[in-house]
């Protein structure tokens, strides 16, 4: 793994029983890059994302984040699984935003964002709340600090979820179709926050159906199908001139 790489996957396989979902994924994402992953449902995109922070254990292969092997320690060529506390520490450096917002319904926006730094990193509550307020301001929700999730729109809830992930000061952000559960008119406000993060140099891996976002913001576009990377490259090139028939067929349906 080179110094400029934030995420590297080598020959990653993942099976659930007899179902092989990932069939040898090789991918390198440089520090500060935005990698957009597209493909049909069931192609393994979300599973791969969950393997990066060890929410799913790989069946074979290896993944590194910022030079550190994820989920395992290697000794004499053999992998030994890390203790749960060590995995949690690694996971804290990888922000993840899901389709569903998974906010605590009984906590306000600022409490949702401050919770993990207090509970996981033992940050003083006053400092965590101050940073949470800054992050909510950054995602355009400075006026919603004391608002509960049930009083927020879907787009606002997703922006709270992004602020919550940023509160842990992650080295990389993973987005699993962050706009797919939103009404169409709310998609733009979430994508605008993600564009802002990209401009600030955050390394991001984004599973998305938003081809326009991939074209505009992405540095690398990956097309997955049936558990493999079929094609990858500069987003505008892949979208305008796909080389693989499977990529051409997929893009013909979504563009």
Short mmCIF file of C-alpha atoms in Angstrom, two decimals:
data_model
loop_
_atom_site.label_atom_id
_atom_site.label_comp_id
_atom_site.label_asym_id
_atom_site.label_seq_id
_atom_site.Cartn_x
_atom_site.Cartn_y
_atom_site.Cartn_z
CA UNK A 1 0.00 0.00 0.00
CA UNK A 2 1.46 3.38 -0.98
CA UNK A 3 1.51 6.46 1.22
CA UNK A 4 -1.03 8.20 -1.01
CA UNK A 5 -3.62 5.40 -0.72
CA UNK A 6 -6.36 5.71 1.85
CA UNK A 7 -8.22 2.48 1.00
CA UNK A 8 -6.88 -0.64 -0.69
CA UNK A 9 -8.77 -3.87 -1.31
CA UNK A 10 -6.98 -6.96 -2.63
CA UNK A 11 -8.83 -10.01 -3.92
CA UNK A 12 -11.76 -9.46 -1.55
CA UNK A 13 -14.33 -12.26 -1.46
CA UNK A 14 -17.48 -12.44 0.64
CA UNK A 15 -19.92 -15.33 0.83
CA UNK A 16 -23.12 -15.79 2.78
CA UNK A 17 -23.42 -19.57 2.98
CA UNK A 18 -23.30 -20.82 -0.60
CA UNK A 19 -24.03 -17.38 -2.05
CA UNK A 20 -20.84 -15.69 -3.24
CA UNK A 21 -21.56 -11.95 -3.17
CA UNK A 22 -18.04 -10.59 -3.77
CA UNK A 23 -15.81 -12.52 -6.12
CA UNK A 24 -12.39 -10.92 -6.01
CA UNK A 25 -12.50 -7.14 -5.61
CA UNK A 26 -9.30 -5.16 -6.21
CA UNK A 27 -9.54 -1.42 -5.64
CA UNK A 28 -7.28 1.45 -4.57
CA UNK A 29 -8.66 4.84 -3.53
CA UNK A 30 -6.15 7.62 -3.03
CA UNK A 31 -6.25 10.08 -0.14
CA UNK A 32 -8.66 12.88 -1.03
CA UNK A 33 -10.28 10.96 -3.89
CA UNK A 34 -14.02 10.56 -4.39
CA UNK A 35 -14.77 7.05 -5.64
CA UNK A 36 -18.32 6.48 -6.88
CA UNK A 37 -19.57 2.90 -7.14
CA UNK A 38 -22.49 2.14 -9.44
CA UNK A 39 -24.18 -1.04 -10.58
CA UNK A 40 -27.45 -2.98 -10.46
CA UNK A 41 -29.10 -4.10 -7.23
CA UNK A 42 -27.50 -7.26 -5.89
CA UNK A 43 -24.11 -6.59 -7.47
CA UNK A 44 -22.32 -6.48 -4.09
CA UNK A 45 -21.83 -2.71 -3.78
CA UNK A 46 -23.23 -2.32 -0.26
CA UNK A 47 -21.60 -5.54 0.95
CA UNK A 48 -18.21 -4.26 -0.21
CA UNK A 49 -18.77 -0.97 1.60
CA UNK A 50 -19.63 -2.85 4.81
CA UNK A 51 -16.46 -4.93 4.48
CA UNK A 52 -14.34 -1.78 4.46
CA UNK A 53 -15.26 -1.04 8.09
CA UNK A 54 -15.61 -4.71 9.07
CA UNK A 55 -19.37 -4.61 9.54
CA UNK A 56 -19.06 -7.70 7.32
CA UNK A 57 -16.04 -9.97 7.67
CA UNK A 58 -14.34 -10.79 4.39
CA UNK A 59 -14.29 -14.46 3.42
CA UNK A 60 -10.92 -14.01 1.68
CA UNK A 61 -8.61 -11.17 0.72
CA UNK A 62 -7.50 -8.11 2.61
CA UNK A 63 -8.56 -4.49 3.06
CA UNK A 64 -6.39 -1.67 4.39
CA UNK A 65 -7.48 1.79 5.53
CA UNK A 66 -4.68 4.35 5.82
CA UNK A 67 -2.12 1.56 5.77
CA UNK A 68 -3.74 -0.46 8.56
CA UNK A 69 -5.14 -3.93 7.89
CA UNK A 70 -8.87 -3.89 8.69
CA UNK A 71 -10.22 -6.42 11.18
CA UNK A 72 -7.12 -8.58 11.43
CA UNK A 73 -3.50 -8.77 12.51
CA UNK A 74 -1.10 -10.64 10.26
CA UNK A 75 1.54 -12.88 11.81
CA UNK A 76 3.78 -15.20 9.80
CA UNK A 77 1.44 -14.95 6.83
CA UNK A 78 -1.63 -15.89 8.87
CA UNK A 79 -4.53 -13.60 9.74
CA UNK A 80 -5.73 -13.35 13.34
CA UNK A 81 -8.97 -11.52 14.01
CA UNK A 82 -8.74 -8.43 16.18
CA UNK A 83 -10.62 -8.14 19.44
CA UNK A 84 -13.94 -6.32 19.26
CA UNK A 85 -12.50 -3.31 21.09
CA UNK A 86 -9.72 -3.02 18.48
CA UNK A 87 -12.22 -3.38 15.63
CA UNK A 88 -14.38 -0.64 17.18
CA UNK A 89 -11.34 1.63 17.36
CA UNK A 90 -10.62 1.04 13.66
CA UNK A 91 -14.27 1.56 12.79
CA UNK A 92 -14.30 4.91 14.59
CA UNK A 93 -11.90 6.23 11.94
CA UNK A 94 -14.28 5.30 9.10
CA UNK A 95 -17.46 7.37 8.84
CA UNK A 96 -20.50 5.61 7.40
CA UNK A 97 -23.79 7.06 6.17
CA UNK A 98 -26.57 4.60 5.38
CA UNK A 99 -29.72 4.77 3.24
CA UNK A 100 -31.77 4.97 6.42
CA UNK A 101 -30.69 7.65 8.84
CA UNK A 102 -30.64 5.53 12.04
CA UNK A 103 -30.85 8.58 14.29
CA UNK A 104 -31.83 8.26 17.95
CA UNK A 105 -35.47 9.42 17.87
CA UNK A 106 -35.43 10.54 21.52
CA UNK A 107 -32.38 12.78 21.10
CA UNK A 108 -32.17 16.20 19.46
CA UNK A 109 -30.01 16.82 16.39
CA UNK A 110 -27.14 18.20 18.46
CA UNK A 111 -27.39 15.28 20.93
CA UNK A 112 -27.34 12.77 18.06
CA UNK A 113 -24.15 14.30 16.67
CA UNK A 114 -22.40 14.65 20.06
CA UNK A 115 -23.25 11.14 21.30
CA UNK A 116 -20.42 9.10 19.75
CA UNK A 117 -17.55 11.46 20.64
CA UNK A 118 -18.77 11.43 24.27
CA UNK A 119 -19.45 7.69 24.55
CA UNK A 120 -16.71 6.29 22.32
CA UNK A 121 -13.92 8.85 22.50
CA UNK A 122 -14.75 10.09 26.04
CA UNK A 123 -14.77 13.70 24.87
CA UNK A 124 -16.14 16.18 27.43
CA UNK A 125 -19.83 16.69 26.72
CA UNK A 126 -19.52 20.47 26.45
CA UNK A 127 -16.75 20.19 23.84
CA UNK A 128 -18.67 17.51 21.92
CA UNK A 129 -21.82 19.64 21.84
CA UNK A 130 -19.87 22.68 20.65
CA UNK A 131 -18.32 20.67 17.81
CA UNK A 132 -21.72 19.12 17.02
CA UNK A 133 -23.18 22.61 16.67
CA UNK A 134 -20.35 23.56 14.29
CA UNK A 135 -20.95 20.44 12.18
CA UNK A 136 -24.70 21.03 12.02
CA UNK A 137 -23.96 24.57 10.88
CA UNK A 138 -21.66 23.13 8.21
CA UNK A 139 -24.46 20.93 6.82
CA UNK A 140 -26.91 23.86 6.86
CA UNK A 141 -28.82 22.99 10.03
CA UNK A 142 -27.65 25.64 12.48
CA UNK A 143 -31.30 26.42 13.28
CA UNK A 144 -32.20 22.78 14.06
CA UNK A 145 -29.89 21.99 17.01
CA UNK A 146 -32.74 21.33 19.44
CA UNK A 147 -35.04 19.65 16.92
CA UNK A 148 -35.89 15.94 17.18
CA UNK A 149 -35.54 13.65 14.13
CA UNK A 150 -39.30 13.18 13.84
CA UNK A 151 -39.65 16.92 13.24
CA UNK A 152 -37.08 16.95 10.42
CA UNK A 153 -37.51 16.13 6.73
CA UNK A 154 -35.71 13.11 5.29
CA UNK A 155 -33.06 15.33 3.74
CA UNK A 156 -32.49 17.12 7.04
CA UNK A 157 -32.24 13.80 8.90
CA UNK A 158 -29.65 12.56 6.40
CA UNK A 159 -27.64 15.76 6.86
CA UNK A 160 -27.70 15.16 10.64
CA UNK A 161 -26.45 11.63 9.93
CA UNK A 162 -23.56 13.05 7.86
CA UNK A 163 -22.70 15.49 10.67
CA UNK A 164 -22.80 12.58 13.13
CA UNK A 165 -20.32 10.60 11.03
CA UNK A 166 -18.03 13.64 10.73
CA UNK A 167 -18.08 14.14 14.50
CA UNK A 168 -15.70 11.17 14.87
CA UNK A 169 -13.14 12.94 12.63
CA UNK A 170 -12.95 10.03 10.19
CA UNK A 171 -10.16 9.47 7.67
CA UNK A 172 -12.61 8.26 5.04
CA UNK A 173 -16.37 8.55 4.58
CA UNK A 174 -18.48 5.70 3.19
CA UNK A 175 -21.91 6.53 1.76
CA UNK A 176 -24.33 3.69 1.02
CA UNK A 177 -26.91 5.14 -1.40
CA UNK A 178 -27.43 8.14 0.90
CA UNK A 179 -30.18 9.70 -1.24
CA UNK A 180 -32.16 6.61 -2.29
CA UNK A 181 -34.68 6.89 0.58
CA UNK A 182 -35.34 10.59 -0.04
CA UNK A 183 -38.08 12.35 -1.95
CA UNK A 184 -36.61 13.67 -5.22
CA UNK A 185 -36.79 17.33 -4.17
CA UNK A 186 -34.68 16.60 -1.07
CA UNK A 187 -31.84 14.82 -2.88
CA UNK A 188 -30.03 18.01 -3.88
CA UNK A 189 -29.53 19.30 -0.34
CA UNK A 190 -27.73 16.09 0.67
CA UNK A 191 -25.61 15.99 -2.49
CA UNK A 192 -24.61 19.63 -1.89
CA UNK A 193 -23.20 18.67 1.52
CA UNK A 194 -21.29 15.78 -0.06
CA UNK A 195 -19.89 18.09 -2.77
CA UNK A 196 -18.71 20.44 -0.02
CA UNK A 197 -16.92 17.56 1.72
CA UNK A 198 -15.26 16.60 -1.57
CA UNK A 199 -14.03 20.18 -2.07
CA UNK A 200 -12.50 20.04 1.42
CA UNK A 201 -10.49 16.95 0.44
CA UNK A 202 -12.39 14.24 2.32
CA UNK A 203 -11.72 10.76 0.96
CA UNK A 204 -15.12 9.30 0.04
CA UNK A 205 -16.46 6.05 -1.35
CA UNK A 206 -20.03 6.58 -2.50
CA UNK A 207 -22.42 3.85 -3.61
CA UNK A 208 -24.94 5.82 -5.62
CA UNK A 209 -27.51 5.89 -8.41
CA UNK A 210 -26.84 9.61 -8.93
CA UNK A 211 -24.90 9.46 -12.19
CA UNK A 212 -24.79 13.25 -12.44
CA UNK A 213 -23.07 13.45 -9.04
CA UNK A 214 -20.57 10.78 -10.09
CA UNK A 215 -19.78 12.71 -13.28
CA UNK A 216 -19.44 16.06 -11.54
CA UNK A 217 -17.73 15.18 -8.26
CA UNK A 218 -16.14 11.75 -8.68
CA UNK A 219 -12.45 11.17 -9.37
CA UNK A 220 -12.96 7.45 -9.94
CA UNK A 221 -16.05 5.58 -11.16
CA UNK A 222 -16.40 1.87 -10.48
CA UNK A 223 -19.07 -0.26 -12.15
CA UNK A 224 -19.84 -3.49 -10.29
CA UNK A 225 -21.92 -6.44 -11.42
CA UNK A 226 -22.31 -9.94 -9.96
CA UNK A 227 -19.65 -9.39 -7.31
CA UNK A 228 -16.84 -8.13 -9.54
CA UNK A 229 -15.59 -4.77 -10.79
CA UNK A 230 -16.46 -4.85 -14.48
CA UNK A 231 -15.01 -1.46 -15.38
CA UNK A 232 -13.45 1.53 -13.67
CA UNK A 233 -11.90 4.83 -14.67
CA UNK A 234 -12.35 8.57 -14.82
CA UNK A 235 -16.11 9.13 -14.43
CA UNK A 236 -16.67 11.26 -17.54
CA UNK A 237 -14.79 8.73 -19.67
CA UNK A 238 -16.66 5.71 -18.32
CA UNK A 239 -20.06 7.41 -18.63
CA UNK A 240 -19.46 8.86 -22.10
CA UNK A 241 -17.55 5.92 -23.55
CA UNK A 242 -18.03 2.67 -21.59
CA UNK A 243 -15.82 -0.16 -22.84
CA UNK A 244 -17.69 -3.18 -21.52
CA UNK A 245 -21.04 -4.32 -22.92
CA UNK A 246 -22.44 -4.81 -19.41
CA UNK A 247 -21.54 -1.22 -18.49
CA UNK A 248 -23.09 0.06 -21.73
CA UNK A 249 -26.35 -1.82 -21.02
CA UNK A 250 -26.55 -0.52 -17.44
CA UNK A 251 -25.83 3.11 -18.34
CA UNK A 252 -28.35 2.95 -21.21
CA UNK A 253 -31.05 2.22 -18.63
CA UNK A 254 -30.10 4.86 -16.05
CA UNK A 255 -29.02 7.83 -18.17
#
